[in-house]
Coordinates of C-alpha atoms in Angstrom, one line a residue:
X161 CA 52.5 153.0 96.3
X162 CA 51.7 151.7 92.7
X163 CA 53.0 148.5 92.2
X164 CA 50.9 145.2 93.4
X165 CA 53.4 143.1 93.2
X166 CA 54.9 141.8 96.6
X167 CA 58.0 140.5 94.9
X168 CA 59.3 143.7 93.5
X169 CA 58.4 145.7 96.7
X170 CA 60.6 142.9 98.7
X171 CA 63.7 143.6 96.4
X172 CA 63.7 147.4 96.5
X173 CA 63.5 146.7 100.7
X174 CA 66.5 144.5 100.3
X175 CA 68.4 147.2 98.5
X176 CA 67.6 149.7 100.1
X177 CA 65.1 151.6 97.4
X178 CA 62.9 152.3 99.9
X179 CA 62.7 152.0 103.3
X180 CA 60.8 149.4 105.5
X181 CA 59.5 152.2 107.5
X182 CA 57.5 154.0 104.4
X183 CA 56.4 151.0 103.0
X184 CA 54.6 149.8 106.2
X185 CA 53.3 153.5 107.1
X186 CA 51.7 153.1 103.6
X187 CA 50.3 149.8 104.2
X188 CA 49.3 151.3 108.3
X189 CA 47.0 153.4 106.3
X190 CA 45.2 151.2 104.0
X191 CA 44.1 149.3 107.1
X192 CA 42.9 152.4 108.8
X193 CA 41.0 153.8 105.3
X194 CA 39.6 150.4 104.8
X195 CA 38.6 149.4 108.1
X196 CA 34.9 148.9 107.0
X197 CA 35.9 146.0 105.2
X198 CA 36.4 143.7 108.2
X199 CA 39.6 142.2 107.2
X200 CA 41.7 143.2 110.8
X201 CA 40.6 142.3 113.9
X202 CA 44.1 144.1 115.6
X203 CA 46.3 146.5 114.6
X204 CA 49.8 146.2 115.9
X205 CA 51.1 149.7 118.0
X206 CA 54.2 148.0 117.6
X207 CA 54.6 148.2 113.7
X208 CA 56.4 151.0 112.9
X209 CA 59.2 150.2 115.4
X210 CA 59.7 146.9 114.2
X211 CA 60.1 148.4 110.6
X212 CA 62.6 151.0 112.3
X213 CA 64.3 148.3 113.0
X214 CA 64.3 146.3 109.7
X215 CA 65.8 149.3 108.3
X216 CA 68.6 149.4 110.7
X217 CA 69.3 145.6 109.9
X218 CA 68.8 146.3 106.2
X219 CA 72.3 149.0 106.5
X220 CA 74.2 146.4 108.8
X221 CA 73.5 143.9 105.8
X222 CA 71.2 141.3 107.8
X223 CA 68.6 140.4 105.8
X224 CA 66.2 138.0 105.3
X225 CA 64.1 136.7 102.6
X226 CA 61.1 139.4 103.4
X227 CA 63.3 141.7 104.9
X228 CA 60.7 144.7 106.1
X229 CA 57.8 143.3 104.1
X230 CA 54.8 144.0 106.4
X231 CA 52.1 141.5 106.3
X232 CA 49.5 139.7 109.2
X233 CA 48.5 136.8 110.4
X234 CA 45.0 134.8 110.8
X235 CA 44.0 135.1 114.3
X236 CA 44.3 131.7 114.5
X237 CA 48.0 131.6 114.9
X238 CA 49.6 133.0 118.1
X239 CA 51.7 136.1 117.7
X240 CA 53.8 136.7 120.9
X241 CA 52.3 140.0 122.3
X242 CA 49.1 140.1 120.6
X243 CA 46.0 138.5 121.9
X244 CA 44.4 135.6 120.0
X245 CA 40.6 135.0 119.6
X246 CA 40.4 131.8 117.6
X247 CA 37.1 133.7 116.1
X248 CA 35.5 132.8 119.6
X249 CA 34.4 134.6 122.4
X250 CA 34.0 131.7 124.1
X251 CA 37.9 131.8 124.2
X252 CA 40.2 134.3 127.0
X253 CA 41.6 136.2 124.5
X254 CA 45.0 136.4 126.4
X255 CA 48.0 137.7 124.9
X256 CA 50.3 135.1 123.1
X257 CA 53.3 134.5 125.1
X258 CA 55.1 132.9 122.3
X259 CA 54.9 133.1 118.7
X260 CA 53.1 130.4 116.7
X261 CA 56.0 128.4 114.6
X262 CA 54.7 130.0 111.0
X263 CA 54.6 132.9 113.0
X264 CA 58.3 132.9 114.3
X265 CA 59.5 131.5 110.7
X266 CA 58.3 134.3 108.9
X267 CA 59.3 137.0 111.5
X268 CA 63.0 135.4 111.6
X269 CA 63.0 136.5 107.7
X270 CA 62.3 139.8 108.4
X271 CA 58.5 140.3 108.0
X272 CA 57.0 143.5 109.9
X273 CA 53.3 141.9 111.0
X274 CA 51.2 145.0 111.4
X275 CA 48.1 142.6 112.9
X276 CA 45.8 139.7 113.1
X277 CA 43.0 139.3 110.2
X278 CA 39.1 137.9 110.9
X279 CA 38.6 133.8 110.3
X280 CA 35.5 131.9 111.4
X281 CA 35.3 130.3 114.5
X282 CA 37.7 128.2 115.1
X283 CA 38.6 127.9 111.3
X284 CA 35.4 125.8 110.7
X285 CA 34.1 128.0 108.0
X286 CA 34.2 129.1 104.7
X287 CA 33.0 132.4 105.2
X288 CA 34.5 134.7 108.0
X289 CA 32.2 135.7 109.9
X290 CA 32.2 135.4 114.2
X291 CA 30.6 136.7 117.6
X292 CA 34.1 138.7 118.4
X293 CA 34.2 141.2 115.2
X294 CA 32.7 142.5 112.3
X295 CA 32.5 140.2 109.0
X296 CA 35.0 140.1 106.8
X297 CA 34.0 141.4 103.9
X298 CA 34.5 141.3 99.5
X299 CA 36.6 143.9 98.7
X300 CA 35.3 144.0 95.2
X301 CA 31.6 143.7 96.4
X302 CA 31.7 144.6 100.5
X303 CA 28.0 143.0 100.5
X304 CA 29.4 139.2 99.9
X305 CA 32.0 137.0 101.5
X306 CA 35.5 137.2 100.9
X307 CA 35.6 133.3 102.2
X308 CA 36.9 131.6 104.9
X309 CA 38.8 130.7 106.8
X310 CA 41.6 133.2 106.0
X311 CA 38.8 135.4 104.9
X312 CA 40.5 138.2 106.6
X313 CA 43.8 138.1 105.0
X314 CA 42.1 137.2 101.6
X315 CA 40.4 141.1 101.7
X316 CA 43.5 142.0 103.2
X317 CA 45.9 141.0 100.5
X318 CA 43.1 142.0 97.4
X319 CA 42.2 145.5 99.0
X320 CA 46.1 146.4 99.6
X321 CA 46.3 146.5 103.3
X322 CA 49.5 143.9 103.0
X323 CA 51.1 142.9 99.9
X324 CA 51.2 138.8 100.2
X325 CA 49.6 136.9 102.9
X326 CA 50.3 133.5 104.5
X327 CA 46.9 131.3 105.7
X328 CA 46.0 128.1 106.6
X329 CA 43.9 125.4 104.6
X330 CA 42.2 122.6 105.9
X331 CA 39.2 122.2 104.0
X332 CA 39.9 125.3 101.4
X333 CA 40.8 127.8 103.7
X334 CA 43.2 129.6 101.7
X335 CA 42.0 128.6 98.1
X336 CA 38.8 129.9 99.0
X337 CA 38.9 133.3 100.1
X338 CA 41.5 133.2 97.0
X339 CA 39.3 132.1 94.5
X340 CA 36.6 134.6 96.0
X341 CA 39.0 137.8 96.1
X342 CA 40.5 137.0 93.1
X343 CA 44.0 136.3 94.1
X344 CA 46.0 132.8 93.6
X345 CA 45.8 130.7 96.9
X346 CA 48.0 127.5 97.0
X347 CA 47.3 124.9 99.4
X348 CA 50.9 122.7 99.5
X349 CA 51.5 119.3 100.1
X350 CA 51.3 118.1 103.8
X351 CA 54.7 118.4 105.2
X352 CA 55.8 121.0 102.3
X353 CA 55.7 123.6 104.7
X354 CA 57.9 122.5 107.8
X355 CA 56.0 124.0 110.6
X356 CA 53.0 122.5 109.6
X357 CA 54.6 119.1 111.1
X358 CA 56.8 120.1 113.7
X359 CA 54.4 117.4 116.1
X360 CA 54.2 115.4 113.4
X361 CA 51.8 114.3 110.2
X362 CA 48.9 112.4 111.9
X363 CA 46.3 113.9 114.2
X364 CA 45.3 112.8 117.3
X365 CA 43.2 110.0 115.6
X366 CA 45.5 108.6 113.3
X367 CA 44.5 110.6 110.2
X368 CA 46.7 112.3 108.4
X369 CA 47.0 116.1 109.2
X370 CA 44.0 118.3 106.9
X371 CA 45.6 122.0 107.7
X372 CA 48.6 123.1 105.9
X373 CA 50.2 126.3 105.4
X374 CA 49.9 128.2 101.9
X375 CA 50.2 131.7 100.8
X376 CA 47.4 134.1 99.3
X377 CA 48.8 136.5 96.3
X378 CA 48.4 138.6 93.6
X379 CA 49.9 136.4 90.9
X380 CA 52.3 133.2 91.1
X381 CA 55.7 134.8 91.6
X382 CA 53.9 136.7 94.9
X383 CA 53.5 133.3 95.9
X384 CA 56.5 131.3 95.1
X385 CA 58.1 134.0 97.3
X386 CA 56.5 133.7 99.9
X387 CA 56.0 129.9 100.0
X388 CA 59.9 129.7 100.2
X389 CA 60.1 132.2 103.2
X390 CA 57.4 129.7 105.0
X391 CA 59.9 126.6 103.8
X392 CA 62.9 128.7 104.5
X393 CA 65.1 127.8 101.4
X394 CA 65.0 129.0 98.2
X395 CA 63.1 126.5 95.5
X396 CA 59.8 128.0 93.6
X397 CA 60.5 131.3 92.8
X398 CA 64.0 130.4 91.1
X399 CA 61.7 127.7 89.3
X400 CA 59.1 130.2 88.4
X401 CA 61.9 133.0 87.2
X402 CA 63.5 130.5 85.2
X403 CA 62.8 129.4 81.8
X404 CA 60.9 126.3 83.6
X405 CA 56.6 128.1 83.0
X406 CA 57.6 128.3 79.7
X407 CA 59.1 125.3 78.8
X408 CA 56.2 123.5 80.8
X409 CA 54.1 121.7 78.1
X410 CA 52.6 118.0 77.2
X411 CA 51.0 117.7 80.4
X412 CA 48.2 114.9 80.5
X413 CA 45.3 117.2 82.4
X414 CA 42.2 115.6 83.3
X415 CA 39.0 117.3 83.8
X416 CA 36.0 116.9 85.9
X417 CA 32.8 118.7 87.8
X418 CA 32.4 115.9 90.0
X419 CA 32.4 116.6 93.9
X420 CA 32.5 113.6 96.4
X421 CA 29.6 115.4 98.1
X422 CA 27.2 114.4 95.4
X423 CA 26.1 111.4 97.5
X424 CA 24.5 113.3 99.7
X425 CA 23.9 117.2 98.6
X426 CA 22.8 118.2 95.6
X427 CA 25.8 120.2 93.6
X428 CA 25.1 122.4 90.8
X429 CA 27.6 124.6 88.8
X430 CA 26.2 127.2 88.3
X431 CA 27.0 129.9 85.2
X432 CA 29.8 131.5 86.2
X433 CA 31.9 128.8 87.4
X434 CA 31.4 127.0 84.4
X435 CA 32.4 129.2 82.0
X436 CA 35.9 129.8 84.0
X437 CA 36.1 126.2 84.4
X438 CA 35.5 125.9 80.1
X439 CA 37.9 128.9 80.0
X440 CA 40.1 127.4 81.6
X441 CA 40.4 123.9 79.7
X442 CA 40.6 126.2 76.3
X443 CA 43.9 127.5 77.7
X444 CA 45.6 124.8 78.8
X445 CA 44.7 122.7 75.4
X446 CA 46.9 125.2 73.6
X447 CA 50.0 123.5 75.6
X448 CA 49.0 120.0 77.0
X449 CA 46.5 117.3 76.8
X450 CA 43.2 118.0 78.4
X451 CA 40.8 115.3 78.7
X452 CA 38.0 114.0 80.8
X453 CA 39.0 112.4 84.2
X454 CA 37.3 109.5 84.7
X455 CA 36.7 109.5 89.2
X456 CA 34.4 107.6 91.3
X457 CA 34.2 108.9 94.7
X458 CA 33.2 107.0 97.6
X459 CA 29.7 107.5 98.9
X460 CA 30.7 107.4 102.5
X461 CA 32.8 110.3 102.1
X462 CA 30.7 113.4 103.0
X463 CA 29.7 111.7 107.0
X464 CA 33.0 110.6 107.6
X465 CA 34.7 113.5 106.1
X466 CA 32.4 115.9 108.5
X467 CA 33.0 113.0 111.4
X468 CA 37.0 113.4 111.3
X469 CA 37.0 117.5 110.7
X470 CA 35.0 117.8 114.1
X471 CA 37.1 115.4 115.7
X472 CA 39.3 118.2 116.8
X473 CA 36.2 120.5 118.2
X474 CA 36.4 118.0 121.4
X475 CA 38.8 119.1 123.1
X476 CA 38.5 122.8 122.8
X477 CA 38.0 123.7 126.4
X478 CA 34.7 125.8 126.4
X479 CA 33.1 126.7 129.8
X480 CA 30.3 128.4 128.8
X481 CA 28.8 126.7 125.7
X482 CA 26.5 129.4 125.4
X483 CA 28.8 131.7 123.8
X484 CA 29.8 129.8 120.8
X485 CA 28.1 130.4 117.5
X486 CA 25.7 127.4 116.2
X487 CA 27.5 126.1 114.0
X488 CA 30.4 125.2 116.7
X489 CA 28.6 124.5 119.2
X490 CA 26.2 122.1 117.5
X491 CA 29.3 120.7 116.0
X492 CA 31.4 120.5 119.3
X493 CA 28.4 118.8 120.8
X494 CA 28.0 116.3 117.9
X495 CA 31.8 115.5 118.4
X496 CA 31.6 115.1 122.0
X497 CA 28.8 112.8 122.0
X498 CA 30.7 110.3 119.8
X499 CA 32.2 107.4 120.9
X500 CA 36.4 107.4 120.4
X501 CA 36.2 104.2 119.1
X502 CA 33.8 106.0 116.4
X503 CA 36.5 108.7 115.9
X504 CA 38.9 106.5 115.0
X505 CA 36.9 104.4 112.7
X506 CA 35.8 107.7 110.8
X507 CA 39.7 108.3 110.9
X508 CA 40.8 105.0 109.4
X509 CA 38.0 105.0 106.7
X510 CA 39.0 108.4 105.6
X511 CA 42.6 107.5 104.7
X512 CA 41.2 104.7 102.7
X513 CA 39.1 107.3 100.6
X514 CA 41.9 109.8 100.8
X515 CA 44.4 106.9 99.3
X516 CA 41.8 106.0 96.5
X517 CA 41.2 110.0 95.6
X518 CA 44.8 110.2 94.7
X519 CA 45.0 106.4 92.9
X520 CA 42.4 107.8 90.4
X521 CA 44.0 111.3 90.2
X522 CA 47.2 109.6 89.4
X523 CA 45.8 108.6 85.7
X524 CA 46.7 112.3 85.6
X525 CA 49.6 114.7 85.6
X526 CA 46.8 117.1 86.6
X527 CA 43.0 117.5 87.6
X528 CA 41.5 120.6 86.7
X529 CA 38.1 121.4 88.7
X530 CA 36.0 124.4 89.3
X531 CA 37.3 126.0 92.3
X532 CA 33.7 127.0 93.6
X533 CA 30.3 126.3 92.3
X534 CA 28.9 130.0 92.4
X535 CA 29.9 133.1 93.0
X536 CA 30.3 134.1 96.6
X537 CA 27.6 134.7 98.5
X538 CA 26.3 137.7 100.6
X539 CA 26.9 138.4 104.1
X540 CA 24.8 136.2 106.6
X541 CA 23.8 133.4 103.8
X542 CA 24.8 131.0 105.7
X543 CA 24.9 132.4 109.6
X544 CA 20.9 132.5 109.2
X545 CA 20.6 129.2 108.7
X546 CA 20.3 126.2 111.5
X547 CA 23.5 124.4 111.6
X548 CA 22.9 121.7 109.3
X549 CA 21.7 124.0 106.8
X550 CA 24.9 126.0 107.3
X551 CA 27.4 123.4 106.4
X552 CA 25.0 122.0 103.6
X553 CA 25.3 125.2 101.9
X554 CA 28.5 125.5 102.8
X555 CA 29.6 122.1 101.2
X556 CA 27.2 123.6 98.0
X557 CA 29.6 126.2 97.9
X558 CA 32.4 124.9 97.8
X559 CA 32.4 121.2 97.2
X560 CA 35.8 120.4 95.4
X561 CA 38.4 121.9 98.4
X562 CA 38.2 119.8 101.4
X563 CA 39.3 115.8 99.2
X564 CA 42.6 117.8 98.6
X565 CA 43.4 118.5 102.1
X566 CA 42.1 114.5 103.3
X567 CA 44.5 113.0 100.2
X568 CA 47.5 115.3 101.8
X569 CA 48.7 116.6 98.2
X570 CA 48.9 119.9 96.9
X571 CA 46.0 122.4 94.7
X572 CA 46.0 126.2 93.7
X573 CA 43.0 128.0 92.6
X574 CA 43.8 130.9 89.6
X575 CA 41.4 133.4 88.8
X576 CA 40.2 133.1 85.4
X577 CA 36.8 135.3 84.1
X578 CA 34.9 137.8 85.8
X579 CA 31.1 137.2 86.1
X580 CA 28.5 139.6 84.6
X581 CA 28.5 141.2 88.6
X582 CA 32.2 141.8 87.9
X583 CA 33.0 138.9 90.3
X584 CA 35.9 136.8 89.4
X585 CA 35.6 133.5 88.9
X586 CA 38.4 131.1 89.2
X587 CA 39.7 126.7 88.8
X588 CA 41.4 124.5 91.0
X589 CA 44.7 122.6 89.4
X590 CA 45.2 119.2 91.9
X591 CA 48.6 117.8 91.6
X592 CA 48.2 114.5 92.6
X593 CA 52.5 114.1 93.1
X594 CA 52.6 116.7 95.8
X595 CA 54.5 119.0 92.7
X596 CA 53.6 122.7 93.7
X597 CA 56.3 123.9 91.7
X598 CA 54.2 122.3 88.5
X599 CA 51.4 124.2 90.1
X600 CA 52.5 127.5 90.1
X601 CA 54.2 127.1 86.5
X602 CA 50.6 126.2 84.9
X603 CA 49.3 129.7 87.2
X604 CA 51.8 131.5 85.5
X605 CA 50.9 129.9 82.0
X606 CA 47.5 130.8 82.7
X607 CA 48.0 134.5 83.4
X608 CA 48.9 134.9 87.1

């Protein structure tokens, strides 16, 4: 199957060009030919009938907006019938009763999911690596990361073992393993994506919700697509077909390297990333105004960011410590020992930051940063560390992501240059008005 792109193989389902059933025997065989990389952690037995079936619904004329597109989930999100890690094996991995609701949104628009893809445990990092499976690994370098947490479907999408994949992000998840696979990852606004908020926008704290839904894809059209299919109405990709990418221009785009983590790591950009990032800024100058952004970030932020994205590790129920990784379980225990009252002071504090990130962003139309400060690292950089070492290099990494997710607005990383290893390297584009639409229209402009 020659083409990559995700969109044209969806309308040739939906007419009827080819069938759902050859498509997703095609796509049954990358995983098996590529299982070295790591990317799946199950395979569904269960595929091929569900595309037999697509194809049955595809003559009666019921179809939906992926109509026998096959693709997978993170094995973070329940799907009914398949079992669920969590990236844990402290976890039962029992099999889901139900379906997760990004889960049961996409299947109700006709997508045939052929398995679960490899995260971290419990989502907490941005590599994917666990105790339950092998590492997810770089399919353009299998010795490196392909990121975290949807690591898996990151290698997944860029390898071809699914055309377009939906992940998670709540520190960088999806814009991460994007930016280190070399696909486009968007991470929308909070509440963009329905199912992200079917409880509601605040956690149990009072802070506002850091994990949202986003696709992973080959170019900005891929995932316009599928970000409508997770909304379920048809917005972006009209936008994006229209004359809208091309009209886009005059934007006032600030620039900057600084990360709110400078107050307590050291951050250095290192070659690579800063000759995307200068790349970058030379191609949006030919449309819009591109200047420096003048941002301050609070010095707090790094503790109580790391306070409040614990917060949740308390009440995972664990009964035998023993079997989480470090990182977790020094994390869990951190979390545990604090106070609540603690909790919710870390909570409150962080939506002050959060609401004085986007005040400064707002000077902007845009903010244009690196989206990582190297390229990605190898395999068991970080997992040899102590904990604290972990997440220090961790935040070193990649330490423009996670003030996105706490300011509840929307950010894509586009690939931009390749590094002398052949590694591409790629920017972040923050929209500080929650406009992914603009987002995917400045991908576009610049070559995705």
């Amino acid at each position: 199957m020659k083409t990559r792109s995700a969109l044209k193989l969806r309308d040739e389902l939906a007419s009827g060009e080819r069938s759902s059933r050859e498509v997703t025997e095609h796509y049954l065989r990358r995983i098996d030919e590529l299982d070295s990389l790591g990317a799946f952690v199950y395979v569904s037995p269960d595929a091929m009938d569900a595309a037999a079936a697509a194809d049955e619904k595809q003559v009666r004329g019921q179809i939906g907006r992926l109509h026998g597109l096959p693709s997978a989930f993170k094995d973070l999100n329940e799907v009914a019938g398949m079992p669920t890690t969590y990236g844990s094996a402290a976890m039962e991995h029992q099999l889901a009763t139900a379906d997760h609701p990004l889960v049961a949104r996409l299947r109700s628009e006709g997508v045939v999911i052929t398995g679960k893809t490899q995260v971290p445990e419990f989502g907490l990092s941005s590599y994917s690596e666990n105790l339950v499976a092998p590492p997810s690994r770089n399919p353009l370098d299998p010795r490196l990361t392909s990121g975290g947490s949807s690591g898996g479907q990151a290698a997944a999408v860029a390898a071809g073992m699914i055309p377009v994949g939906p992940g998670s992000d709540g520190g960088g998840s999806v814009r991460i393993p994007a930016a280190a696979c070399g696909l486009v990852g968007l991470k929308p606004s909070l509440g963009r994506v329905p199912s992200d908020v079917v409880d509601g926008y605040l956690d149990a704290f009072g802070a506002p919700k850091m994990t949202v839904s986003g696709p992973l894809a080959h170019d900005a059209l891929d995932a316009a697509m599928l970000l409508d299919a997770m909304r379920g109405s048809d917005h972006f990709l009209p936008l994006l077909r229209g004359s809208y990418p091309e009209r886009l221009k005059g934007l006032r785009i600030g620039y900057s390297t600084l990360s709110p983590f400078e107050s307590a790591y050291p951050i250095t950009l290192q070659a690579p990333a800063r000759e995307a990032f200068e790349r970058a800024k030379r191609l949006l100058e030919a449309r819009h105004r591109v200047e420096p952004a003048d941002l301050h970030y609070a010095g707090d932020y790094p503790e109580t960011f790391a306070r409040v994205w614990t917060n949740g590790l308390r009440n995972i129920p664990v009964d035998d410590e023993s079997l989480l990784g470090e990182l977790a379980r020094d994390f869990r225990r951190r979390s545990t020992a604090r106070s609540l009252e603690v909790s919710l002071q870390a909570a409150s504090r962080l939506k002050q930051i959060a609401a004085d990130f986007v005040r400064q962003w707002s000077a902007h139309d845009v903010i244009l940063t690196p989206a990582m400060a190297s390229t990605p690292p190898e395999i068991g950089y970080f997992t040899r560390k102590d904990a604290d070492t972990d997440y220090m290099l961790q935040c070193q990494y990649t330490p423009y992501t996670s003030m996105v997710n706490v300011s509840s607005v929307a950010a894509i990383t586009v690939p931009i240059t390749n590094s002398s290893s052949g590694m591409p390297m790629s920017v972040q584009l923050i929209s500080p008005r929650a406009d992914e639409g603009l987002l995917l229209a400045l991908a576009k402009q610049l070559g995705k």
